[in-house]
Coordinates of C-alpha atoms in Angstrom, one line a residue:
X1 CA -48.3 6.5 -19.9
X2 CA -48.6 3.1 -20.1
X3 CA -49.2 1.1 -17.1
X4 CA -49.0 -2.9 -17.2
X5 CA -50.5 -4.6 -13.9
X6 CA -50.4 -8.3 -12.9
X7 CA -51.7 -9.9 -10.0
X8 CA -50.7 -13.1 -8.1
X9 CA -52.5 -14.6 -5.2
X10 CA -50.0 -14.2 -1.6
X11 CA -51.3 -15.9 1.2
X12 CA -54.9 -15.3 2.3
X13 CA -55.9 -13.0 -0.6
X14 CA -53.2 -10.4 -0.4
X15 CA -52.4 -9.0 -3.5
X16 CA -49.0 -7.5 -4.8
X17 CA -48.4 -5.1 -7.4
X18 CA -45.6 -6.9 -8.8
X19 CA -44.7 -4.5 -11.9
X20 CA -45.4 -0.9 -12.5
X21 CA -43.1 0.7 -15.5
X22 CA -43.6 4.2 -16.0
X23 CA -41.6 5.8 -19.1
X24 CA -41.4 9.8 -18.5
X25 CA -39.9 12.2 -20.6
X26 CA -38.9 15.8 -19.9
X27 CA -37.2 18.9 -20.6
X28 CA -33.9 17.7 -17.9
X29 CA -30.9 19.8 -18.3
X30 CA -29.0 16.8 -19.8
X31 CA -32.5 16.0 -21.8
X32 CA -32.0 12.2 -20.7
X33 CA -34.4 9.7 -20.3
X34 CA -35.4 9.4 -16.4
X35 CA -36.1 6.2 -15.0
X36 CA -38.1 6.8 -11.4
X37 CA -38.0 3.7 -9.3
X38 CA -40.6 3.1 -6.5
X39 CA -40.0 1.1 -3.2
X40 CA -42.8 -0.3 -1.4
X41 CA -43.9 -2.1 1.3
X42 CA -46.8 -4.1 1.9
X43 CA -48.9 -3.6 5.6
X44 CA -52.4 -4.3 6.2
X45 CA -53.0 -5.0 2.7
X46 CA -52.0 -1.7 1.6
X47 CA -49.2 -0.3 -0.9
X48 CA -47.0 2.5 0.6
X49 CA -44.8 4.4 -1.9
X50 CA -41.8 6.5 -1.0
X51 CA -40.0 8.2 -3.7
X52 CA -35.8 8.0 -3.8
X53 CA -35.7 11.7 -3.8
X54 CA -37.7 12.1 -0.5
X55 CA -35.4 9.8 1.1
X56 CA -32.1 11.3 -0.3
X57 CA -33.8 14.8 1.1
X58 CA -34.5 13.1 4.6
X59 CA -31.0 11.8 4.6
X60 CA -29.5 15.2 3.7
X61 CA -31.5 16.7 6.5
X62 CA -30.6 14.4 9.0
X63 CA -26.6 14.3 7.9
X64 CA -26.9 18.0 7.9
X65 CA -28.1 18.4 11.7
X66 CA -25.3 16.0 12.9
X67 CA -22.8 18.1 11.0
X68 CA -24.0 21.2 12.9
X69 CA -23.8 19.4 16.1
X70 CA -20.4 18.0 15.3
X71 CA -19.0 21.5 14.1
X72 CA -20.5 23.2 17.3
X73 CA -19.0 20.6 19.6
X74 CA -15.3 20.7 17.9
X75 CA -15.2 25.0 18.0
X76 CA -16.1 24.8 21.7
X77 CA -13.2 22.1 22.2
X78 CA -10.9 24.3 19.7
X79 CA -11.8 27.5 22.0
X80 CA -10.9 25.3 25.2
X81 CA -7.4 24.5 23.6
X82 CA -6.9 27.9 22.6
X83 CA -7.9 29.5 26.5
X84 CA -5.4 26.4 27.5
X85 CA -8.1 24.7 29.7
X86 CA -7.3 21.1 30.4
X87 CA -10.0 19.4 32.4
X88 CA -12.4 16.7 32.5
X89 CA -14.8 18.6 30.4
X90 CA -12.3 18.5 27.8
X91 CA -11.9 14.7 27.9
X92 CA -15.8 14.3 27.5
X93 CA -15.8 16.8 24.5
X94 CA -13.0 15.2 22.8
X95 CA -14.7 11.7 23.6
X96 CA -17.8 12.8 22.1
X97 CA -16.3 13.6 18.9
X98 CA -13.6 10.9 18.5
X99 CA -16.3 8.4 19.1
X100 CA -17.9 9.5 15.9
X101 CA -14.6 10.7 14.2
X102 CA -11.5 8.8 15.4
X103 CA -9.3 10.2 12.3
X104 CA -9.3 14.1 14.1
X105 CA -5.7 14.0 14.8
X106 CA -5.8 17.7 16.6
X107 CA -8.3 16.4 18.9
X108 CA -5.8 13.2 20.1
X109 CA -3.2 15.7 20.3
X110 CA -5.6 18.3 22.7
X111 CA -6.4 14.6 24.7
X112 CA -2.6 14.1 25.2
X113 CA -2.1 17.4 26.6
X114 CA -5.1 17.1 28.8
X115 CA -4.0 13.5 30.5
X116 CA -0.2 14.9 30.8
X117 CA -1.7 17.5 32.7
X118 CA -4.1 15.5 34.8
X119 CA -1.0 13.6 35.4
X120 CA 0.6 16.4 37.7
X121 CA -2.7 16.6 39.7
X122 CA -3.5 13.2 40.4
X123 CA -2.0 10.3 42.5
X124 CA -0.3 7.2 40.8
X125 CA -3.1 5.0 41.1
X126 CA -5.9 7.4 39.8
X127 CA -3.5 8.3 36.9
X128 CA -3.3 4.2 36.2
X129 CA -7.0 4.3 36.0
X130 CA -7.2 7.2 33.7
X131 CA -5.0 5.3 31.3
X132 CA -6.5 2.3 31.4
X133 CA -9.9 3.8 30.7
X134 CA -8.1 5.8 28.0
X135 CA -7.1 1.9 26.4
X136 CA -11.0 0.9 26.7
X137 CA -11.8 4.4 24.8
X138 CA -9.7 3.7 22.2
X139 CA -10.6 0.2 21.7
X140 CA -13.9 1.4 21.0
X141 CA -13.1 4.2 18.8
X142 CA -11.1 1.3 16.7
X143 CA -14.3 -0.5 16.4
X144 CA -15.7 2.4 14.4
X145 CA -12.6 2.5 12.4
X146 CA -9.8 0.0 12.8
X147 CA -7.3 1.6 10.3
X148 CA -7.1 4.7 12.4
X149 CA -3.9 6.1 12.3
X150 CA -4.7 8.5 15.3
X151 CA -6.3 5.6 17.5
X152 CA -3.3 3.0 16.8
X153 CA -0.7 5.9 17.3
X154 CA -2.6 7.3 20.8
X155 CA -2.4 3.6 22.0
X156 CA 1.0 3.3 21.4
X157 CA 1.6 6.8 23.4
X158 CA -1.1 5.6 26.5
X159 CA 1.2 2.3 26.8
X160 CA 4.3 4.4 27.3
X161 CA 2.6 6.2 30.0
X162 CA 1.7 3.3 32.2
X163 CA 4.4 1.7 34.5
X164 CA 3.8 -1.8 33.3
X165 CA 1.9 -2.1 30.2
X166 CA -0.3 -5.4 29.8
X167 CA 1.3 -6.6 26.7
X168 CA -0.2 -9.9 26.7
X169 CA -3.3 -7.9 26.1
X170 CA -2.0 -5.8 23.4
X171 CA -1.1 -8.9 21.5
X172 CA -4.5 -10.5 22.1
X173 CA -5.8 -7.2 20.4
X174 CA -3.6 -7.3 17.9
X175 CA -4.8 -11.1 17.3
X176 CA -8.5 -10.3 17.1
X177 CA -8.0 -7.0 14.8
X178 CA -5.9 -9.1 12.4
X179 CA -8.6 -11.9 12.4
X180 CA -11.1 -9.4 11.3
X181 CA -8.7 -7.8 8.7
X182 CA -5.7 -9.8 7.9
X183 CA -4.1 -6.6 6.0
X184 CA -4.8 -4.2 8.5
X185 CA -1.4 -2.8 7.9
X186 CA -1.8 -0.1 11.0
X187 CA -2.2 -3.5 12.8
X188 CA 0.8 -4.8 11.5
X189 CA 2.5 -1.9 12.5
X190 CA 1.3 -1.8 16.1
X191 CA 1.9 -5.4 16.6
X192 CA 5.9 -4.8 15.9
X193 CA 6.1 -2.1 18.5
X194 CA 4.3 -4.7 21.0
X195 CA 6.5 -7.0 20.0
X196 CA 9.9 -5.1 20.4
X197 CA 8.5 -3.7 23.9
X198 CA 7.7 -7.3 25.3
X199 CA 10.5 -9.0 23.8
X200 CA 8.4 -11.8 22.3
X201 CA 10.6 -14.0 20.3
X202 CA 11.4 -14.6 16.9
X203 CA 10.5 -18.0 17.0
X204 CA 6.8 -17.2 18.4
X205 CA 6.1 -14.8 15.8
X206 CA 7.3 -16.9 13.3
X207 CA 5.0 -19.6 14.2
X208 CA 2.4 -16.9 14.3
X209 CA 2.9 -16.3 10.7
X210 CA 2.5 -20.1 10.4
X211 CA -1.0 -20.0 11.6
X212 CA -2.0 -17.0 9.5
X213 CA -0.6 -18.5 6.4
X214 CA -2.1 -21.8 7.2
X215 CA -5.4 -20.5 7.4
X216 CA -5.0 -18.2 4.2
X217 CA -2.3 -18.4 1.9
X218 CA -3.5 -15.1 0.5
X219 CA -2.3 -13.3 3.6
X220 CA 0.1 -11.0 1.9
X221 CA 0.8 -9.3 5.2
X222 CA 1.8 -12.4 6.9
X223 CA 4.3 -13.6 4.1
X224 CA 5.9 -10.4 4.4
X225 CA 6.3 -10.3 8.1
X226 CA 7.8 -13.8 7.7
X227 CA 10.4 -12.4 5.6
X228 CA 11.4 -9.8 8.3
X229 CA 11.6 -12.6 10.7
X230 CA 13.6 -15.6 8.9
X231 CA 16.9 -14.0 8.7
X232 CA 16.9 -13.3 12.3
X233 CA 16.2 -16.6 13.3
X234 CA 18.0 -18.5 10.7
X235 CA 20.6 -16.3 9.1
X236 CA 23.0 -17.0 6.6
X237 CA 26.4 -17.1 8.1
X238 CA 29.1 -14.7 7.4
X239 CA 32.0 -16.5 5.2
X240 CA 34.8 -16.0 7.9
X241 CA 32.4 -17.3 10.8
X242 CA 30.9 -20.3 9.7
X243 CA 30.3 -21.1 13.6
X244 CA 27.9 -18.7 14.2
X245 CA 25.0 -20.2 12.5
X246 CA 22.3 -18.9 14.4
X247 CA 20.4 -16.3 16.7
X248 CA 19.1 -16.9 19.9
X249 CA 15.2 -17.5 19.7
X250 CA 14.8 -15.2 22.7
X251 CA 15.9 -12.1 21.0
X252 CA 13.7 -9.7 19.6
X253 CA 12.6 -9.8 16.2
X254 CA 13.5 -6.3 15.5
X255 CA 17.4 -7.0 15.5
X256 CA 18.8 -6.3 11.9
X257 CA 20.4 -9.2 10.4
X258 CA 21.1 -10.6 6.9
X259 CA 20.0 -13.3 4.5
X260 CA 18.2 -16.8 5.4
X261 CA 20.6 -19.8 5.6
X262 CA 20.3 -22.4 3.0
X263 CA 18.9 -25.3 5.2
X264 CA 15.9 -23.3 5.9
X265 CA 15.6 -21.6 2.5
X266 CA 14.7 -24.9 0.9
X267 CA 12.0 -25.4 3.5
X268 CA 10.7 -22.1 2.5
X269 CA 10.6 -23.1 -1.3
X270 CA 8.5 -26.0 -0.1
X271 CA 5.9 -23.7 1.5
X272 CA 5.6 -21.1 -0.9
X273 CA 5.6 -24.1 -3.5
X274 CA 2.0 -25.4 -1.6
X275 CA 0.7 -22.2 -1.5
X276 CA 0.9 -21.2 -5.3
X277 CA 0.0 -24.6 -6.4
X278 CA -3.1 -24.4 -4.3
X279 CA -4.2 -20.8 -5.7
X280 CA -1.7 -20.1 -8.9
X281 CA -3.6 -16.5 -9.3
X282 CA -2.9 -15.3 -5.7
X283 CA 0.2 -13.2 -6.1
X284 CA 1.2 -13.2 -2.1
X285 CA 3.1 -16.3 -2.2
X286 CA 4.6 -15.4 -5.7
X287 CA 6.0 -12.4 -4.5
X288 CA 7.5 -14.0 -1.5
X289 CA 8.9 -16.9 -3.7
X290 CA 10.9 -14.0 -5.7
X291 CA 12.0 -12.6 -2.3
X292 CA 13.6 -16.2 -1.4
X293 CA 15.2 -16.5 -5.1
X294 CA 16.6 -12.8 -4.7
X295 CA 20.2 -12.1 -3.7
X296 CA 21.4 -10.7 -0.5
X297 CA 22.3 -6.6 -0.6
X298 CA 25.9 -6.6 -1.8
X299 CA 28.6 -6.0 0.5
X300 CA 29.7 -2.2 0.7
X301 CA 33.3 -2.5 -0.9
X302 CA 35.6 -0.9 -3.7
X303 CA 34.8 -2.9 -6.8
X304 CA 37.3 -1.3 -9.0
X305 CA 40.1 1.2 -9.2
X306 CA 41.3 2.7 -12.9
X307 CA 44.1 4.7 -13.2
X308 CA 45.3 6.4 -16.6
X309 CA 48.4 8.6 -17.4
X310 CA 46.7 10.2 -19.8
X311 CA 44.9 13.2 -18.0
X312 CA 46.4 11.8 -14.9
X313 CA 42.7 10.6 -13.5
X314 CA 41.9 7.9 -11.2
X315 CA 38.2 6.6 -11.5
X316 CA 36.6 4.7 -8.6
X317 CA 33.8 2.4 -8.8
X318 CA 31.7 1.4 -5.4
X319 CA 29.4 -1.6 -5.1
X320 CA 27.0 0.9 -4.1
X321 CA 25.9 4.3 -5.2
X322 CA 28.0 6.5 -2.1
X323 CA 29.0 10.3 -1.6
X324 CA 32.5 10.2 -1.7
X325 CA 32.8 13.5 -0.3
X326 CA 31.3 12.8 3.2
X327 CA 32.4 9.0 3.0
X328 CA 36.1 9.2 4.3
X329 CA 37.7 8.4 0.9
X330 CA 41.8 8.9 0.8
X331 CA 44.0 8.1 -2.0
X332 CA 47.6 7.3 -1.6
X333 CA 49.9 7.5 -4.2
X334 CA 53.7 5.8 -3.8
X335 CA 53.3 5.9 -0.1
X336 CA 52.3 9.7 -0.1
X337 CA 48.5 10.7 1.1
X338 CA 47.3 13.1 -2.0
X339 CA 45.2 16.2 -1.6
X340 CA 42.6 15.6 -4.2
X341 CA 38.6 16.5 -5.0
X342 CA 36.4 13.7 -5.7
X343 CA 33.4 14.4 -7.9
X344 CA 30.8 12.3 -9.2
X345 CA 30.8 11.2 -13.0
X346 CA 27.8 13.6 -13.8
X347 CA 26.7 16.6 -11.7
X348 CA 23.3 15.5 -11.4
X349 CA 24.5 12.7 -9.2
X350 CA 25.3 13.6 -5.1
X351 CA 25.8 9.7 -4.8
X352 CA 27.1 7.7 -7.4
X353 CA 28.9 4.5 -7.9
X354 CA 31.7 5.9 -9.7
X355 CA 33.7 8.7 -8.5
X356 CA 36.7 10.7 -10.1
X357 CA 39.6 12.6 -9.1
X358 CA 42.6 14.4 -10.9
X359 CA 46.3 14.0 -9.3
X360 CA 48.9 16.6 -9.3
X361 CA 50.4 17.4 -12.6
X362 CA 53.5 15.4 -13.4
X363 CA 52.4 12.6 -11.1
X364 CA 52.3 9.7 -13.1
X365 CA 52.8 11.1 -16.3
X366 CA 56.2 9.8 -16.9
X367 CA 55.7 6.4 -18.7
X368 CA 59.3 5.2 -17.5
X369 CA 58.2 5.4 -13.8
X370 CA 56.3 2.9 -11.8
X371 CA 53.7 3.9 -9.4
X372 CA 51.8 2.1 -6.7
X373 CA 48.2 3.5 -5.7
X374 CA 45.9 3.1 -2.9
X375 CA 42.4 4.2 -2.2
X376 CA 41.3 4.0 1.5
X377 CA 37.4 3.9 2.0
X378 CA 38.2 4.6 5.9
X379 CA 34.6 4.7 6.9
X380 CA 34.2 1.1 6.0
X381 CA 37.4 0.2 6.8
X382 CA 38.4 -1.4 3.3
X383 CA 40.9 -0.2 0.5
X384 CA 41.9 -1.2 -2.9
X385 CA 46.0 -1.3 -4.5
X386 CA 46.7 -0.7 -7.9
X387 CA 50.0 -0.9 -9.4
X388 CA 51.1 1.5 -12.7
X389 CA 53.8 -0.4 -14.3
X390 CA 56.6 1.0 -16.7
X391 CA 55.4 1.7 -20.3
X392 CA 51.8 1.3 -19.6
X393 CA 49.6 3.9 -20.2
X394 CA 46.6 2.8 -17.9
X395 CA 46.1 0.2 -15.3
X396 CA 43.5 -1.1 -13.0
X397 CA 42.2 -3.4 -10.3
X398 CA 38.8 -5.1 -10.0
X399 CA 36.4 -7.6 -8.9
X400 CA 34.4 -9.3 -12.0
X401 CA 30.7 -9.4 -12.2
X402 CA 31.2 -13.1 -11.4
X403 CA 33.4 -12.7 -8.2
X404 CA 31.0 -10.4 -6.9
X405 CA 28.2 -12.7 -7.5
X406 CA 26.4 -9.5 -9.2
X407 CA 23.8 -11.2 -11.4
X408 CA 23.7 -14.9 -9.7
X409 CA 25.1 -16.6 -6.6
X410 CA 27.0 -19.6 -6.6
X411 CA 24.7 -22.7 -5.8
X412 CA 25.4 -25.6 -3.7
X413 CA 24.7 -29.1 -5.0
X414 CA 21.6 -29.4 -2.6
X415 CA 20.1 -26.0 -3.6
X416 CA 21.0 -26.7 -7.5
X417 CA 19.0 -29.7 -7.0
X418 CA 15.9 -28.2 -5.5
X419 CA 15.6 -25.4 -7.8
X420 CA 15.7 -27.6 -10.5
X421 CA 12.8 -29.6 -9.2
X422 CA 11.2 -26.2 -8.5
X423 CA 11.5 -25.0 -12.0
X424 CA 10.3 -28.6 -13.2
X425 CA 7.2 -28.1 -10.8
X426 CA 6.5 -24.6 -12.3
X427 CA 6.9 -26.0 -15.7
X428 CA 4.2 -28.7 -14.8
X429 CA 2.0 -25.9 -13.2
X430 CA 2.4 -23.9 -16.6
X431 CA 1.0 -26.6 -18.5
X432 CA -2.4 -26.5 -16.7
X433 CA -2.2 -22.5 -16.3
X434 CA -0.9 -21.5 -19.9
X435 CA -1.5 -17.9 -19.4
X436 CA -0.5 -17.7 -15.6
X437 CA 1.9 -14.4 -15.7
X438 CA 3.2 -15.3 -12.1
X439 CA 4.2 -18.7 -13.0
X440 CA 5.9 -17.6 -16.2
X441 CA 7.8 -14.8 -14.2
X442 CA 9.0 -17.3 -11.6
X443 CA 10.4 -19.8 -14.3
X444 CA 12.4 -16.8 -15.6
X445 CA 13.6 -16.1 -12.0
X446 CA 14.4 -19.9 -11.6
X447 CA 16.3 -20.1 -14.9
X448 CA 18.2 -17.4 -13.7
X449 CA 19.3 -18.4 -10.6
X450 CA 20.3 -21.7 -12.1
X451 CA 22.1 -20.7 -15.4
X452 CA 21.2 -17.6 -16.7
X453 CA 23.4 -17.6 -20.3
X454 CA 22.1 -21.6 -20.7
X455 CA 18.5 -20.2 -20.4
X456 CA 18.8 -17.2 -22.5
X457 CA 16.7 -18.3 -25.5
X458 CA 13.8 -20.0 -23.1
X459 CA 13.7 -17.0 -21.2
X460 CA 13.3 -14.7 -24.2
X461 CA 10.8 -16.6 -25.3
X462 CA 8.9 -16.7 -21.7
X463 CA 9.4 -12.8 -21.9
X464 CA 7.3 -12.4 -25.3
X465 CA 4.5 -14.8 -23.8
X466 CA 4.3 -12.3 -20.6
X467 CA 3.8 -9.2 -23.1
X468 CA 1.1 -11.2 -24.6
X469 CA -1.0 -12.7 -21.5
X470 CA -0.3 -9.5 -19.7
X471 CA -0.1 -6.4 -22.2
X472 CA -0.9 -3.7 -19.6
X473 CA 2.7 -4.4 -18.1
X474 CA 4.3 -5.0 -21.6
X475 CA 6.8 -1.9 -20.5
X476 CA 7.9 -3.5 -17.5
X477 CA 8.2 -7.1 -18.9
X478 CA 10.7 -5.1 -22.0
X479 CA 12.5 -3.2 -18.9
X480 CA 13.2 -6.4 -17.3
X481 CA 14.3 -8.2 -20.0
X482 CA 16.8 -5.5 -21.2
X483 CA 18.1 -5.6 -17.6
X484 CA 18.7 -9.4 -18.1
X485 CA 20.1 -9.0 -21.7
X486 CA 22.6 -6.4 -20.1
X487 CA 23.7 -8.8 -17.3
X488 CA 24.2 -11.8 -19.7
X489 CA 26.3 -9.8 -22.1
X490 CA 28.3 -8.2 -19.2
X491 CA 29.2 -12.0 -18.1
X492 CA 30.0 -13.1 -21.7
X493 CA 32.1 -9.9 -22.1
X494 CA 34.1 -11.0 -18.8
X495 CA 34.6 -14.6 -19.6
X496 CA 35.7 -13.5 -23.2
X497 CA 38.2 -11.0 -21.3
X498 CA 37.4 -8.1 -23.7
X499 CA 36.3 -4.6 -23.4
X500 CA 33.8 -4.4 -26.2
X501 CA 30.4 -4.3 -25.3
X502 CA 27.5 -5.4 -27.9
X503 CA 23.9 -5.6 -27.7
X504 CA 22.4 -4.4 -31.0
X505 CA 19.1 -5.4 -32.5
X506 CA 17.9 -6.8 -29.1
X507 CA 14.9 -4.7 -28.3
X508 CA 16.4 -2.9 -25.4
X509 CA 14.2 -0.3 -24.0
X510 CA 16.6 0.6 -20.7
X511 CA 20.2 0.7 -20.0
X512 CA 21.4 -0.4 -16.3
X513 CA 24.8 -1.4 -14.8
X514 CA 26.5 1.1 -16.5
X515 CA 29.0 1.2 -13.5
X516 CA 30.2 -2.3 -14.9
X517 CA 31.1 -0.9 -17.8
X518 CA 33.8 1.5 -16.6
X519 CA 36.6 0.0 -18.4
X520 CA 34.6 -0.7 -22.0
X521 CA 36.2 1.1 -24.9
X522 CA 33.8 0.0 -27.7
X523 CA 29.8 0.0 -27.3
X524 CA 27.3 -1.4 -30.0
X525 CA 23.6 -0.6 -29.0
X526 CA 22.5 0.1 -32.5
X527 CA 18.9 -1.1 -33.6
X528 CA 17.0 -0.9 -30.3
X529 CA 14.3 1.0 -28.7
X530 CA 16.4 3.3 -26.7
X531 CA 15.0 7.0 -26.1
X532 CA 18.0 8.3 -24.4
X533 CA 21.5 8.2 -23.0
X534 CA 21.0 8.4 -19.7
X535 CA 23.4 10.6 -17.1
X536 CA 24.8 7.1 -15.9
X537 CA 26.4 6.9 -19.3
X538 CA 28.9 9.3 -18.2
X539 CA 30.4 6.5 -15.9
X540 CA 32.1 5.1 -19.1
X541 CA 35.3 6.6 -18.7
X542 CA 37.4 4.5 -21.1
X543 CA 34.7 4.9 -23.6
X544 CA 36.4 5.6 -27.3
X545 CA 33.7 4.3 -29.8
X546 CA 29.9 4.3 -29.5
X547 CA 27.3 3.0 -31.8
X548 CA 23.5 3.9 -31.2
X549 CA 22.1 4.0 -34.8
X550 CA 18.5 3.2 -35.4
X551 CA 16.9 3.9 -32.1
X552 CA 14.7 6.5 -31.1
X553 CA 17.1 8.6 -29.1
X554 CA 16.1 12.4 -28.1
X555 CA 18.7 13.0 -25.0
X556 CA 22.6 12.6 -25.0
X557 CA 22.6 13.8 -21.4
X558 CA 24.8 11.1 -20.6
X559 CA 27.7 11.9 -23.1
X560 CA 29.3 14.1 -20.6
X561 CA 32.7 14.6 -20.1
X562 CA 33.9 11.0 -21.4
X563 CA 37.6 12.1 -21.9
X564 CA 38.7 9.1 -24.4
X565 CA 35.4 9.4 -26.5
X566 CA 36.3 9.9 -30.2
X567 CA 33.7 8.7 -32.4
X568 CA 30.0 9.0 -31.9
X569 CA 27.4 7.0 -34.8
X570 CA 23.9 8.6 -34.0
X571 CA 22.0 7.5 -37.3
X572 CA 18.2 7.6 -37.7
X573 CA 17.4 8.7 -34.4
X574 CA 15.4 11.8 -32.9
X575 CA 17.8 14.2 -32.3
X576 CA 15.8 17.1 -32.8
X577 CA 17.7 20.7 -31.7
X578 CA 21.2 21.9 -31.6
X579 CA 20.8 22.1 -27.8
X580 CA 20.5 18.5 -27.8
X581 CA 24.1 18.1 -28.6
X582 CA 25.6 20.5 -26.3
X583 CA 27.1 17.8 -24.0
X584 CA 29.2 16.5 -26.7
X585 CA 30.9 19.8 -26.4
X586 CA 32.4 18.5 -23.0
X587 CA 34.1 15.4 -25.0
X588 CA 37.3 16.9 -25.9
X589 CA 38.6 14.1 -27.9
X590 CA 35.4 13.8 -29.9
X591 CA 36.4 14.2 -33.9
X592 CA 34.0 12.2 -35.6
X593 CA 29.9 12.2 -35.2
X594 CA 27.3 11.0 -37.6
X595 CA 24.0 12.5 -37.5
X596 CA 22.1 11.3 -40.6
X597 CA 18.4 10.5 -40.7
X598 CA 17.9 13.1 -37.2
X599 CA 15.6 15.9 -37.7
X600 CA 18.4 18.2 -36.4
X601 CA 19.6 18.3 -40.1
X602 CA 16.8 20.5 -40.9
X603 CA 18.1 23.2 -38.8
X604 CA 19.1 26.5 -40.6
X605 CA 22.8 26.7 -41.0
X606 CA 23.0 23.5 -39.2
X607 CA 26.7 22.9 -40.2
X608 CA 28.2 26.3 -39.0
X609 CA 26.1 26.1 -35.9
X610 CA 28.0 22.7 -35.4
X611 CA 31.1 23.9 -36.4
X612 CA 30.8 26.3 -33.5
X613 CA 29.3 24.0 -30.8
X614 CA 31.9 21.5 -31.6
X615 CA 35.1 22.9 -33.0
X616 CA 37.0 19.6 -32.8
X617 CA 34.8 17.5 -34.8
X618 CA 36.4 17.1 -38.2
X619 CA 34.3 14.3 -39.8
X620 CA 30.8 15.3 -39.6
X621 CA 28.0 13.4 -41.2
X622 CA 24.7 14.8 -41.7

């Protein structure tokens, strides 16, 4: 045991022990080196030393004493509640407990029961005073825990019991709480309730967000609240009602509305631009900017109707997943309503963007007859017609992805010029912040808003940089890149007016927008990084040839009841068991199957097993 002592003069001759190091080795359970630190204070020139262990023991005893008192009081309260006692004493006991622990939901519930009971026994003025006192008590509890669910919920309830709540006071409370913690989402929720009840205008609330964002660009909650207010104050006019361009500023901010009009949108770009140039690494403004660049929700509509004489089947695609069996979907053939049963493309989907039905036998099988078919979506008051002409085996009526503005919106000259300027500014910022992931991702989104096909090469390069500067989210960037590549390929396919979809050797990690491929007959997804063909693949009702060689596919769940599928090439994947191929048995026209390079070929008697599982396959490669 070694002591090293150093002395120095403090004031009038007072000496301080400045360093004591004691190394102790003991037979501890973990056999580790234990360092014991001492705290000391100087009083009258003497050093008092108290070990950490002693302090911890005192704290433990104090905590144990408080816990026993709390448990005793809690049991007394619960016993009173069980006995149905709703008196002043119950209020006092619950007040004592909630003052130290405002998150005890049962006590708040009991307190409401007591208050409701006292309402029936007191005069109106006394009841009002009782609830005013309750508001003061809740405010005291909020000082203990400003994020207590129970406190905010109880305060909302108390205000509903007052004949004339003081909403101005409640807004002031929200202001004070948000000034202490601007991200207190409990308080934000309560503020929305107060705004709704008090009729505060959208314009006033938007000015409130102006103040908060102006004082701190990093206030994510304010940006989010702003995104809910703008569409109400500055809505994008409906195409058929251009005159209705504004909403009354006195309307409550809780009214549902749509996207933001272009004039205001351009101003918001500048606000977000100022924020992320001030602090490029703060994510709040970047997220808001992404919302500004986003598109409005797609209109609910029938986007495609496909009818085939073979199998006498009708396929209907919607702009959103729906539950056709409860949506009032009706099919009319040559003026006559048909009794049909709608089913989703895959049994796993209760809601699906594609629904199928079979017409009664003989309805449209004769090639010499012409037919007119209409699908009515009565709940949405919309319909779509499709004509099947003489000599045609199939027919369809659809809106293209371009017509639907599915992947990009048409830009006005003004908006296009502003976005070009924003893109230029972001590129300048990237020169200063070479590894700023938010800037890189925003540049990609701007490029896609302006010209997704023209900027495809640059977009791919930026995704590669993103994976390098933010490797933790590499999988997310790969999936997003895959999504954008699929969107671009759908656009190219439609411009070329072909039914072939090819995306081989593109490092795809996921599949999306498969409902847009309803009419595709040939797909090539070889040499990617796909792990499965998801259930959504069953929406490809016209698919005849599928090439997915050189992936890592383990599941073929999506190859389910594809009525026209004839050939599947699965070379060099990870199909391990015969059960992985069972879904192919539902594809009744499948005759060619290539399984070379899959582990399943090692299965005993694989050929005979496959011949039993897939008896219609005549060309099998293992």
